[in-house]
């Protein structure tokens, strides 16, 4: 059991997660790729590499493996893959040894420290593995926003044991990290239809492709249909632009998987498409119940390419295989969408902040487009006068949907509050926490982004509300309180 510090009704636990620069992944490295050089440095580097004899190659490769092999899963396979990415630079008449190919791959590799800059904005869900626990304990999985060099964000994981009572302990997060392996995605026709609606594209080429596609299709089926586009349609002046757009839309949806033997805390979801090349930000994971009654996990996050943001959603049955698709519709065009854990009266709902400052409720229509949000909470108090939003998916309680909120006040100071929505009509706010729940203390206010408390989701276990939160984008802490005490503090909203 951890020691705790009490502040009013909420307990701040003396457990803190700090960024760990040792948590690294191997990435492709192409020297000079961002510079406007008069010669290709990759080609020049391979030319120099080809001057080495086999003795030098073996010595260099042994040194690399001695230094780095213990820090990564199957680093030889990574080096081989990176060699295959650049092997077109090797003259075809040259036969390289396996050691030489591996060493070239090492020269085109580098380590990236995924959380060297910051570790923040956690969400929490029940872990798929509930083995080896004592009575009253629950293993929970945390998603983490990891920020490294260049302010690039990726998604990591760890696990904690909650209970019994107010006890909490972190589980091991040691060991090498790995990026998921890209695998063939099964695309959904309704997603393409919704995306074309966002782009206001409806012409004969797009209509032909949509009509020809099955409800679920893979990349080979997609290309086959495009290759059979009638030449009369292919010759129309708008068709090349339409085809490029459709390929980009379909290519933005992908799937990644991890070996079953790799523990959750060693898995990293890394930006995999141009639309998220500069980061996957603020994942809000929630355990959901699908229409068929089976449990699964979903998470919304913000994709960032350095200029634009877009909403995306992750789907997984087991936190090992992940399918990633875009969100569509007016409500999906801003940060901070958070899904309800179940359908309500047959409708998929989400919290969002589509106007940038108001917490709203959005509904997904039959075309899988998120319609404009209706307001739930507007900035109106001293501590949230700049903007309000959610801090994760709603939590179902007998009293209503418990919604964690955040508010921004003077000096861009972020605090966390709470409100309660009607279970059957979430557009109706039935109670609020006017003074907020938790705000930065004198330690938490210092950091990478000062004066900020933020979370991407809490949960309830055995009658206790648990809140993982980031302070100043530099550390993750934990707070909890009895759920009934939190609900008792809520002030009913009179209508």
Tab-separated table of C-alpha atoms in Angstrom:
chain	number	residue	atom	x	y	z
A	1	UNK	CA	0.000	0.000	0.000
A	2	UNK	CA	1.258	3.493	-0.816
A	3	UNK	CA	1.447	6.429	1.529
A	4	UNK	CA	-1.105	9.107	0.763
A	5	UNK	CA	-1.659	12.797	1.213
A	6	UNK	CA	-5.181	14.109	1.731
A	7	UNK	CA	-6.434	17.388	0.325
A	8	UNK	CA	-10.075	18.034	1.291
A	9	UNK	CA	-11.915	14.884	0.141
A	10	UNK	CA	-9.457	13.726	-2.503
A	11	UNK	CA	-6.347	11.649	-1.814
A	12	UNK	CA	-3.158	12.386	-3.698
A	13	UNK	CA	-1.091	9.191	-3.734
A	14	UNK	CA	2.653	9.313	-3.283
A	15	UNK	CA	3.354	7.600	-6.586
A	16	UNK	CA	4.836	9.615	-9.424
A	17	UNK	CA	5.906	8.543	-12.897
A	18	UNK	CA	8.695	10.652	-14.382
A	19	UNK	CA	9.934	10.666	-18.000
A	20	UNK	CA	12.604	8.013	-18.524
A	21	UNK	CA	15.149	8.770	-21.240
A	22	UNK	CA	16.210	5.115	-21.336
A	23	UNK	CA	12.933	4.110	-22.988
A	24	UNK	CA	14.013	4.058	-26.623
A	25	UNK	CA	12.851	2.618	-29.933
A	26	UNK	CA	14.797	2.079	-33.172
A	27	UNK	CA	13.755	4.278	-36.085
A	28	UNK	CA	14.849	4.631	-39.697
A	29	UNK	CA	17.589	7.264	-40.066
A	30	UNK	CA	18.268	8.857	-43.455
A	31	UNK	CA	21.108	11.411	-43.188
A	32	UNK	CA	20.364	14.769	-44.760
A	33	UNK	CA	16.759	13.928	-45.656
A	34	UNK	CA	15.529	17.279	-44.319
A	35	UNK	CA	18.293	19.364	-45.881
A	36	UNK	CA	18.448	20.881	-49.362
A	37	UNK	CA	21.752	19.218	-50.233
A	38	UNK	CA	23.309	19.288	-53.697
A	39	UNK	CA	24.121	15.581	-53.413
A	40	UNK	CA	22.351	12.621	-51.885
A	41	UNK	CA	24.019	11.786	-48.588
A	42	UNK	CA	22.437	8.348	-48.381
A	43	UNK	CA	24.007	7.339	-51.686
A	44	UNK	CA	27.376	8.770	-50.658
A	45	UNK	CA	27.260	6.927	-47.333
A	46	UNK	CA	26.622	3.598	-49.050
A	47	UNK	CA	29.490	4.278	-51.468
A	48	UNK	CA	31.823	4.743	-48.487
A	49	UNK	CA	30.383	1.665	-46.814
A	50	UNK	CA	31.173	-0.437	-49.882
A	51	UNK	CA	34.866	0.415	-49.466
A	52	UNK	CA	35.065	-1.513	-46.190
A	53	UNK	CA	36.506	-5.020	-46.231
A	54	UNK	CA	34.804	-7.948	-44.536
A	55	UNK	CA	37.083	-7.763	-41.505
A	56	UNK	CA	36.121	-4.143	-40.860
A	57	UNK	CA	32.454	-4.981	-41.460
A	58	UNK	CA	32.514	-7.823	-38.930
A	59	UNK	CA	34.333	-5.711	-36.332
A	60	UNK	CA	31.941	-2.776	-36.726
A	61	UNK	CA	28.835	-4.971	-36.625
A	62	UNK	CA	30.034	-6.811	-33.513
A	63	UNK	CA	30.590	-3.473	-31.799
A	64	UNK	CA	27.091	-2.240	-32.713
A	65	UNK	CA	25.481	-5.422	-31.450
A	66	UNK	CA	27.467	-5.331	-28.201
A	67	UNK	CA	26.308	-1.767	-27.593
A	68	UNK	CA	22.672	-1.991	-28.662
A	69	UNK	CA	21.330	-5.542	-28.944
A	70	UNK	CA	20.326	-5.734	-25.280
A	71	UNK	CA	18.289	-2.537	-25.552
A	72	UNK	CA	15.885	-3.762	-28.240
A	73	UNK	CA	13.722	-6.666	-29.354
A	74	UNK	CA	15.327	-8.556	-32.286
A	75	UNK	CA	17.524	-5.703	-33.458
A	76	UNK	CA	18.929	-7.810	-36.307
A	77	UNK	CA	15.477	-7.937	-37.912
A	78	UNK	CA	15.166	-4.160	-37.572
A	79	UNK	CA	18.554	-3.649	-39.267
A	80	UNK	CA	17.564	-6.050	-42.050
A	81	UNK	CA	14.315	-4.176	-42.623
A	82	UNK	CA	16.100	-0.813	-42.780
A	83	UNK	CA	18.561	-2.276	-45.274
A	84	UNK	CA	15.653	-3.393	-47.448
A	85	UNK	CA	14.285	0.175	-47.358
A	86	UNK	CA	17.517	1.580	-48.885
A	87	UNK	CA	18.904	-1.382	-50.856
A	88	UNK	CA	17.970	0.311	-54.138
A	89	UNK	CA	21.061	2.482	-53.501
A	90	UNK	CA	23.343	-0.552	-53.739
A	91	UNK	CA	24.521	-1.216	-57.324
A	92	UNK	CA	22.790	-4.377	-58.580
A	93	UNK	CA	26.028	-5.995	-59.696
A	94	UNK	CA	27.419	-5.987	-56.120
A	95	UNK	CA	26.752	-9.071	-54.013
A	96	UNK	CA	26.830	-8.152	-50.317
A	97	UNK	CA	27.394	-10.528	-47.448
A	98	UNK	CA	24.658	-10.864	-44.786
A	99	UNK	CA	26.924	-9.000	-42.346
A	100	UNK	CA	27.371	-6.115	-44.797
A	101	UNK	CA	23.623	-5.826	-45.366
A	102	UNK	CA	23.017	-5.828	-41.621
A	103	UNK	CA	25.671	-3.165	-41.046
A	104	UNK	CA	24.159	-0.933	-43.738
A	105	UNK	CA	20.843	-1.281	-41.912
A	106	UNK	CA	22.562	-0.209	-38.688
A	107	UNK	CA	23.948	2.920	-40.372
A	108	UNK	CA	20.408	3.769	-41.437
A	109	UNK	CA	19.025	3.353	-37.897
A	110	UNK	CA	18.925	5.477	-34.778
A	111	UNK	CA	17.478	5.371	-31.299
A	112	UNK	CA	14.605	7.671	-30.396
A	113	UNK	CA	13.840	8.314	-26.730
A	114	UNK	CA	10.047	8.298	-26.738
A	115	UNK	CA	9.557	10.235	-23.490
A	116	UNK	CA	12.755	12.290	-23.279
A	117	UNK	CA	10.803	15.580	-23.292
A	118	UNK	CA	7.647	14.717	-21.354
A	119	UNK	CA	5.299	12.045	-20.071
A	120	UNK	CA	1.712	13.120	-19.613
A	121	UNK	CA	-2.041	12.864	-20.171
A	122	UNK	CA	-2.897	9.309	-19.082
A	123	UNK	CA	-6.144	7.391	-19.439
A	124	UNK	CA	-7.004	4.251	-17.475
A	125	UNK	CA	-8.980	1.102	-18.343
A	126	UNK	CA	-9.292	-2.454	-16.990
A	127	UNK	CA	-6.312	-4.535	-18.141
A	128	UNK	CA	-7.017	-7.575	-20.352
A	129	UNK	CA	-4.958	-9.708	-17.926
A	130	UNK	CA	-6.466	-10.089	-14.449
A	131	UNK	CA	-4.338	-13.072	-13.369
A	132	UNK	CA	-2.321	-13.440	-10.138
A	133	UNK	CA	-4.249	-10.840	-8.133
A	134	UNK	CA	-5.292	-10.846	-4.497
A	135	UNK	CA	-8.927	-10.322	-3.436
A	136	UNK	CA	-10.015	-6.720	-3.934
A	137	UNK	CA	-7.314	-5.975	-6.526
A	138	UNK	CA	-7.796	-4.900	-10.135
A	139	UNK	CA	-5.082	-4.607	-12.731
A	140	UNK	CA	-5.578	-1.452	-14.802
A	141	UNK	CA	-3.834	-0.427	-18.015
A	142	UNK	CA	-2.714	3.163	-18.486
A	143	UNK	CA	-2.184	4.799	-21.845
A	144	UNK	CA	0.530	7.455	-21.805
A	145	UNK	CA	1.313	10.375	-24.050
A	146	UNK	CA	5.061	10.127	-24.607
A	147	UNK	CA	6.848	13.179	-26.049
A	148	UNK	CA	10.344	12.917	-27.456
A	149	UNK	CA	12.764	14.842	-29.661
A	150	UNK	CA	11.043	17.349	-31.929
A	151	UNK	CA	7.970	17.236	-29.675
A	152	UNK	CA	6.805	14.069	-31.438
A	153	UNK	CA	4.142	12.245	-29.437
A	154	UNK	CA	3.527	8.514	-29.397
A	155	UNK	CA	1.307	6.277	-27.272
A	156	UNK	CA	2.773	4.025	-24.605
A	157	UNK	CA	1.332	1.838	-21.877
A	158	UNK	CA	1.944	0.677	-18.335
A	159	UNK	CA	-0.092	-1.051	-15.657
A	160	UNK	CA	-1.077	-0.450	-12.045
A	161	UNK	CA	-2.797	-2.551	-9.385
A	162	UNK	CA	-5.751	-0.804	-7.733
A	163	UNK	CA	-7.114	-1.890	-4.368
A	164	UNK	CA	-8.007	-3.204	-2.045
A	165	UNK	CA	-9.341	0.063	-0.705
A	166	UNK	CA	-7.143	3.087	-1.334
A	167	UNK	CA	-3.967	1.127	-2.161
A	168	UNK	CA	-2.232	1.437	-5.520
A	169	UNK	CA	1.046	0.141	-6.879
A	170	UNK	CA	2.835	0.447	-10.201
A	171	UNK	CA	3.858	-2.694	-12.025
A	172	UNK	CA	7.223	-3.092	-13.725
A	173	UNK	CA	7.801	-0.969	-16.834
A	174	UNK	CA	11.363	-2.083	-17.520
A	175	UNK	CA	12.638	-3.773	-20.644
A	176	UNK	CA	13.055	-2.949	-24.339
A	177	UNK	CA	10.315	-1.175	-26.271
A	178	UNK	CA	9.014	-2.047	-29.710
A	179	UNK	CA	6.893	-0.339	-32.332
A	180	UNK	CA	3.971	-2.374	-33.620
A	181	UNK	CA	4.308	-4.224	-36.912
A	182	UNK	CA	2.178	-2.789	-39.701
A	183	UNK	CA	-0.229	-5.441	-40.991
A	184	UNK	CA	-2.930	-5.461	-43.626
A	185	UNK	CA	-5.986	-3.490	-42.608
A	186	UNK	CA	-9.569	-4.478	-43.337
A	187	UNK	CA	-11.017	-1.166	-44.479
A	188	UNK	CA	-14.678	-0.220	-44.067
A	189	UNK	CA	-16.693	1.198	-46.946
A	190	UNK	CA	-18.763	3.404	-44.666
A	191	UNK	CA	-15.552	5.131	-43.523
A	192	UNK	CA	-14.642	6.009	-47.102
A	193	UNK	CA	-18.183	7.249	-47.738
A	194	UNK	CA	-18.001	9.486	-44.650
A	195	UNK	CA	-14.569	10.811	-45.620
A	196	UNK	CA	-15.733	11.726	-49.114
A	197	UNK	CA	-18.637	13.546	-47.503
A	198	UNK	CA	-16.161	15.601	-45.462
A	199	UNK	CA	-14.398	16.535	-48.713
A	200	UNK	CA	-17.662	17.242	-50.594
A	201	UNK	CA	-16.652	14.733	-53.258
A	202	UNK	CA	-19.446	13.049	-55.197
A	203	UNK	CA	-18.667	12.362	-58.838
A	204	UNK	CA	-19.022	9.357	-61.127
A	205	UNK	CA	-15.551	7.980	-60.335
A	206	UNK	CA	-16.116	8.098	-56.571
A	207	UNK	CA	-19.627	6.677	-56.942
A	208	UNK	CA	-18.340	3.804	-59.088
A	209	UNK	CA	-15.648	2.917	-56.547
A	210	UNK	CA	-18.032	3.062	-53.590
A	211	UNK	CA	-20.557	0.878	-55.380
A	212	UNK	CA	-17.919	-1.703	-56.324
A	213	UNK	CA	-16.334	-2.021	-52.870
A	214	UNK	CA	-17.593	-4.643	-50.414
A	215	UNK	CA	-18.434	-3.519	-46.878
A	216	UNK	CA	-14.982	-4.711	-45.701
A	217	UNK	CA	-12.015	-4.848	-48.055
A	218	UNK	CA	-8.237	-5.163	-47.942
A	219	UNK	CA	-5.592	-3.249	-49.884
A	220	UNK	CA	-5.428	-5.786	-52.718
A	221	UNK	CA	-9.198	-5.690	-53.259
A	222	UNK	CA	-9.105	-1.904	-53.221
A	223	UNK	CA	-6.380	-1.688	-55.879
A	224	UNK	CA	-8.129	-4.279	-58.008
A	225	UNK	CA	-11.318	-2.214	-58.094
A	226	UNK	CA	-9.403	0.951	-58.935
A	227	UNK	CA	-7.624	-0.854	-61.763
A	228	UNK	CA	-10.977	-1.758	-63.299
A	229	UNK	CA	-12.343	1.780	-63.365
A	230	UNK	CA	-13.964	2.210	-66.821
A	231	UNK	CA	-11.688	4.154	-69.142
A	232	UNK	CA	-14.495	6.640	-69.868
A	233	UNK	CA	-14.461	7.619	-66.172
A	234	UNK	CA	-10.667	7.450	-65.885
A	235	UNK	CA	-10.390	10.011	-68.700
A	236	UNK	CA	-12.548	12.626	-66.988
A	237	UNK	CA	-10.535	15.663	-65.786
A	238	UNK	CA	-11.651	15.337	-62.170
A	239	UNK	CA	-10.797	11.644	-61.871
A	240	UNK	CA	-7.013	11.839	-61.141
A	241	UNK	CA	-7.673	14.168	-58.200
A	242	UNK	CA	-10.473	11.916	-56.974
A	243	UNK	CA	-8.313	8.796	-57.229
A	244	UNK	CA	-5.429	10.456	-55.356
A	245	UNK	CA	-7.807	11.580	-52.608
A	246	UNK	CA	-9.394	8.146	-52.243
A	247	UNK	CA	-5.977	6.484	-52.067
A	248	UNK	CA	-4.906	8.937	-49.352
A	249	UNK	CA	-8.104	8.336	-47.368
A	250	UNK	CA	-7.769	4.559	-47.535
A	251	UNK	CA	-4.035	4.696	-46.839
A	252	UNK	CA	-4.637	6.703	-43.667
A	253	UNK	CA	-6.421	3.729	-42.088
A	254	UNK	CA	-4.081	1.016	-40.878
A	255	UNK	CA	-3.514	-1.809	-38.402
A	256	UNK	CA	-0.549	-2.744	-36.216
A	257	UNK	CA	0.090	-5.792	-34.070
A	258	UNK	CA	2.517	-6.979	-31.391
A	259	UNK	CA	3.711	-10.458	-30.430
A	260	UNK	CA	1.528	-12.089	-27.796
A	261	UNK	CA	4.620	-12.633	-25.638
A	262	UNK	CA	5.488	-8.928	-25.517
A	263	UNK	CA	4.138	-7.318	-22.309
A	264	UNK	CA	1.859	-4.336	-22.661
A	265	UNK	CA	4.309	-1.851	-21.148
A	266	UNK	CA	6.820	-2.568	-23.940
A	267	UNK	CA	4.374	-1.771	-26.773
A	268	UNK	CA	4.527	1.600	-28.519
A	269	UNK	CA	1.980	2.974	-30.976
A	270	UNK	CA	4.095	5.158	-33.242
A	271	UNK	CA	2.907	7.610	-35.953
A	272	UNK	CA	2.350	5.507	-39.070
A	273	UNK	CA	0.830	7.869	-41.659
A	274	UNK	CA	1.591	11.377	-42.954
A	275	UNK	CA	-1.457	12.838	-41.179
A	276	UNK	CA	0.005	11.909	-37.772
A	277	UNK	CA	3.696	12.222	-38.618
A	278	UNK	CA	4.306	14.855	-35.930
A	279	UNK	CA	2.386	13.103	-33.209
A	280	UNK	CA	-0.419	10.999	-31.776
A	281	UNK	CA	-1.721	13.184	-28.969
A	282	UNK	CA	-3.912	12.644	-25.891
A	283	UNK	CA	-5.378	9.182	-26.432
A	284	UNK	CA	-8.599	8.703	-24.452
A	285	UNK	CA	-8.984	4.946	-24.000
A	286	UNK	CA	-12.245	3.446	-22.810
A	287	UNK	CA	-13.548	-0.091	-22.483
A	288	UNK	CA	-16.676	-0.325	-24.629
A	289	UNK	CA	-19.470	-2.791	-25.231
A	290	UNK	CA	-20.039	-3.441	-28.925
A	291	UNK	CA	-23.564	-3.834	-30.324
A	292	UNK	CA	-22.982	-7.618	-30.333
A	293	UNK	CA	-22.430	-7.480	-26.558
A	294	UNK	CA	-18.703	-8.213	-26.661
A	295	UNK	CA	-16.239	-5.990	-24.769
A	296	UNK	CA	-13.493	-4.151	-26.613
A	297	UNK	CA	-11.289	-1.086	-26.266
A	298	UNK	CA	-11.524	2.165	-28.183
A	299	UNK	CA	-9.522	5.353	-28.003
A	300	UNK	CA	-9.828	8.693	-29.706
A	301	UNK	CA	-6.715	10.790	-30.246
A	302	UNK	CA	-5.501	13.823	-32.138
A	303	UNK	CA	-3.313	13.232	-35.184
A	304	UNK	CA	-0.910	16.084	-36.004
A	305	UNK	CA	1.185	16.509	-39.152
A	306	UNK	CA	2.959	19.705	-38.142
A	307	UNK	CA	0.289	21.965	-39.637
A	308	UNK	CA	-3.123	20.320	-39.274
A	309	UNK	CA	-4.947	18.227	-36.705
A	310	UNK	CA	-7.467	15.473	-37.297
A	311	UNK	CA	-9.437	13.102	-35.084
A	312	UNK	CA	-8.731	9.402	-35.184
A	313	UNK	CA	-9.991	6.323	-33.353
A	314	UNK	CA	-8.219	3.147	-32.247
A	315	UNK	CA	-10.061	-0.158	-31.904
A	316	UNK	CA	-8.692	-3.252	-30.158
A	317	UNK	CA	-10.034	-6.427	-28.604
A	318	UNK	CA	-6.909	-7.191	-26.582
A	319	UNK	CA	-4.506	-4.179	-26.620
A	320	UNK	CA	-2.246	-6.280	-28.860
A	321	UNK	CA	-3.824	-5.833	-32.296
A	322	UNK	CA	-4.887	-2.250	-33.037
A	323	UNK	CA	-6.970	-0.911	-35.929
A	324	UNK	CA	-6.759	2.824	-36.616
A	325	UNK	CA	-9.280	4.827	-38.637
A	326	UNK	CA	-10.192	8.475	-39.115
A	327	UNK	CA	-13.137	10.211	-37.472
A	328	UNK	CA	-15.493	12.109	-39.749
A	329	UNK	CA	-18.106	14.809	-39.516
A	330	UNK	CA	-18.338	18.343	-38.091
A	331	UNK	CA	-17.807	17.285	-34.455
A	332	UNK	CA	-14.563	15.470	-35.290
A	333	UNK	CA	-12.710	18.588	-36.431
A	334	UNK	CA	-11.252	19.642	-33.107
A	335	UNK	CA	-9.299	18.146	-30.248
A	336	UNK	CA	-10.642	16.224	-27.316
A	337	UNK	CA	-13.339	13.811	-28.484
A	338	UNK	CA	-14.185	11.163	-25.848
A	339	UNK	CA	-16.474	8.197	-26.521
A	340	UNK	CA	-19.235	6.919	-24.268
A	341	UNK	CA	-18.562	3.306	-23.238
A	342	UNK	CA	-21.826	1.989	-24.693
A	343	UNK	CA	-24.562	2.853	-27.157
A	344	UNK	CA	-27.406	4.888	-25.682
A	345	UNK	CA	-30.824	4.153	-27.188
A	346	UNK	CA	-29.042	2.699	-30.205
A	347	UNK	CA	-26.855	5.749	-30.773
A	348	UNK	CA	-23.092	6.176	-30.555
A	349	UNK	CA	-22.285	9.339	-28.575
A	350	UNK	CA	-19.195	11.308	-27.660
A	351	UNK	CA	-18.087	14.361	-25.752
A	352	UNK	CA	-16.230	16.939	-27.797
A	353	UNK	CA	-15.184	20.566	-28.013
A	354	UNK	CA	-15.829	21.392	-31.636
A	355	UNK	CA	-15.827	25.167	-31.111
A	356	UNK	CA	-12.545	25.145	-29.202
A	357	UNK	CA	-13.928	26.345	-25.874
A	358	UNK	CA	-17.252	24.648	-25.032
A	359	UNK	CA	-17.833	21.072	-23.865
A	360	UNK	CA	-20.478	19.504	-26.090
A	361	UNK	CA	-22.293	16.268	-26.872
A	362	UNK	CA	-22.168	14.792	-30.375
A	363	UNK	CA	-24.060	11.910	-31.976
A	364	UNK	CA	-22.832	9.728	-34.850
A	365	UNK	CA	-25.328	9.356	-37.679
A	366	UNK	CA	-26.073	6.330	-39.862
A	367	UNK	CA	-23.318	7.392	-42.278
A	368	UNK	CA	-20.746	7.288	-39.431
A	369	UNK	CA	-20.347	11.062	-39.419
A	370	UNK	CA	-20.280	12.912	-36.117
A	371	UNK	CA	-22.910	15.616	-36.270
A	372	UNK	CA	-22.532	19.132	-34.778
A	373	UNK	CA	-22.366	19.043	-30.993
A	374	UNK	CA	-24.918	20.496	-28.635
A	375	UNK	CA	-23.454	22.437	-25.689
A	376	UNK	CA	-23.231	20.845	-22.243
A	377	UNK	CA	-20.916	23.211	-20.390
A	378	UNK	CA	-19.754	26.707	-21.335
A	379	UNK	CA	-16.953	28.720	-19.690
A	380	UNK	CA	-18.617	30.767	-16.968
A	381	UNK	CA	-16.609	30.522	-13.736
A	382	UNK	CA	-13.367	32.155	-12.678
A	383	UNK	CA	-11.335	28.952	-12.897
A	384	UNK	CA	-12.658	27.923	-16.337
A	385	UNK	CA	-13.396	31.243	-18.032
A	386	UNK	CA	-11.057	30.658	-20.998
A	387	UNK	CA	-12.277	27.208	-22.066
A	388	UNK	CA	-13.735	23.951	-20.809
A	389	UNK	CA	-13.449	20.409	-22.096
A	390	UNK	CA	-13.501	16.796	-21.047
A	391	UNK	CA	-10.814	14.784	-19.278
A	392	UNK	CA	-11.779	11.454	-20.765
A	393	UNK	CA	-14.774	9.269	-21.481
A	394	UNK	CA	-17.870	9.387	-19.260
A	395	UNK	CA	-17.965	6.869	-16.408
A	396	UNK	CA	-21.280	5.114	-15.856
A	397	UNK	CA	-22.576	5.228	-12.270
A	398	UNK	CA	-26.008	4.576	-10.792
A	399	UNK	CA	-26.389	8.327	-10.296
A	400	UNK	CA	-25.572	9.222	-13.899
A	401	UNK	CA	-22.665	9.623	-16.320
A	402	UNK	CA	-19.706	10.985	-14.354
A	403	UNK	CA	-17.774	13.344	-16.633
A	404	UNK	CA	-14.347	14.675	-15.735
A	405	UNK	CA	-13.851	18.171	-17.074
A	406	UNK	CA	-10.985	20.589	-17.338
A	407	UNK	CA	-11.155	24.340	-17.120
A	408	UNK	CA	-8.622	27.008	-18.014
A	409	UNK	CA	-8.385	30.177	-15.941
A	410	UNK	CA	-6.007	33.134	-15.421
A	411	UNK	CA	-2.359	32.562	-16.413
A	412	UNK	CA	-3.543	29.545	-18.462
A	413	UNK	CA	-3.955	27.524	-15.294
A	414	UNK	CA	-5.657	24.160	-15.877
A	415	UNK	CA	-7.769	22.511	-13.164
A	416	UNK	CA	-9.921	19.375	-13.212
A	417	UNK	CA	-13.620	19.405	-12.362
A	418	UNK	CA	-16.580	17.056	-12.701
A	419	UNK	CA	-20.219	16.984	-13.741
A	420	UNK	CA	-23.040	14.442	-13.951
A	421	UNK	CA	-25.202	13.665	-17.001
A	422	UNK	CA	-28.521	11.828	-17.150
A	423	UNK	CA	-27.999	8.147	-17.983
A	424	UNK	CA	-30.706	7.935	-20.654
A	425	UNK	CA	-30.457	11.519	-21.913
A	426	UNK	CA	-26.814	12.660	-21.698
A	427	UNK	CA	-27.731	16.042	-23.154
A	428	UNK	CA	-29.192	16.828	-19.715
A	429	UNK	CA	-26.730	17.976	-17.039
A	430	UNK	CA	-28.109	16.938	-13.660
A	431	UNK	CA	-25.284	18.001	-11.310
A	432	UNK	CA	-21.991	19.860	-11.262
A	433	UNK	CA	-18.947	20.405	-9.062
A	434	UNK	CA	-18.759	24.217	-9.070
A	435	UNK	CA	-15.439	24.568	-7.208
A	436	UNK	CA	-13.638	21.864	-9.156
A	437	UNK	CA	-12.031	18.649	-7.997
A	438	UNK	CA	-8.257	19.136	-8.080
A	439	UNK	CA	-5.870	21.883	-9.162
A	440	UNK	CA	-2.062	22.241	-9.302
A	441	UNK	CA	-0.276	22.384	-5.963
A	442	UNK	CA	3.087	24.086	-5.457
A	443	UNK	CA	5.023	21.088	-6.774
A	444	UNK	CA	2.680	20.176	-9.601
A	445	UNK	CA	2.648	23.697	-11.010
A	446	UNK	CA	6.324	23.430	-12.066
A	447	UNK	CA	7.355	21.691	-15.271
A	448	UNK	CA	7.493	21.577	-19.059
A	449	UNK	CA	4.119	23.355	-19.379
A	450	UNK	CA	3.600	25.095	-16.005
A	451	UNK	CA	0.320	25.304	-14.065
A	452	UNK	CA	-1.460	22.470	-15.884
A	453	UNK	CA	-3.321	19.456	-14.511
A	454	UNK	CA	-4.815	17.214	-17.175
A	455	UNK	CA	-6.161	13.709	-17.557
A	456	UNK	CA	-7.524	11.637	-20.426
A	457	UNK	CA	-9.717	9.416	-18.272
A	458	UNK	CA	-10.472	7.954	-14.844
A	459	UNK	CA	-12.281	4.838	-13.645
A	460	UNK	CA	-14.143	3.348	-10.688
A	461	UNK	CA	-13.077	0.207	-8.841
A	462	UNK	CA	-14.823	-1.250	-5.811
A	463	UNK	CA	-16.656	1.966	-4.974
A	464	UNK	CA	-13.587	4.176	-5.327
A	465	UNK	CA	-12.952	6.732	-8.056
A	466	UNK	CA	-9.411	6.708	-9.472
A	467	UNK	CA	-7.843	9.598	-11.376
A	468	UNK	CA	-4.451	9.362	-13.088
A	469	UNK	CA	-3.363	12.838	-14.127
A	470	UNK	CA	-0.432	14.735	-15.567
A	471	UNK	CA	0.995	17.808	-13.930
A	472	UNK	CA	2.705	20.431	-16.070
A	473	UNK	CA	3.264	17.833	-18.832
A	474	UNK	CA	6.272	16.419	-17.021
A	475	UNK	CA	5.022	13.748	-14.612
A	476	UNK	CA	2.046	11.493	-13.946
A	477	UNK	CA	0.429	11.221	-10.528
A	478	UNK	CA	-2.608	9.492	-9.056
A	479	UNK	CA	-5.533	10.640	-6.925
A	480	UNK	CA	-8.612	8.846	-5.621
A	481	UNK	CA	-11.648	9.242	-3.402
A	482	UNK	CA	-14.764	7.250	-2.491
A	483	UNK	CA	-17.249	7.545	-5.346
A	484	UNK	CA	-20.182	8.249	-3.044
A	485	UNK	CA	-18.294	11.157	-1.492
A	486	UNK	CA	-17.590	12.626	-4.931
A	487	UNK	CA	-21.225	12.282	-5.966
A	488	UNK	CA	-22.359	13.798	-2.663
A	489	UNK	CA	-20.276	16.901	-3.418
A	490	UNK	CA	-22.127	17.433	-6.683
A	491	UNK	CA	-24.595	20.327	-6.757
A	492	UNK	CA	-27.880	19.496	-8.544
A	493	UNK	CA	-28.714	21.609	-11.576
A	494	UNK	CA	-32.165	23.139	-11.372
A	495	UNK	CA	-34.111	23.500	-14.616
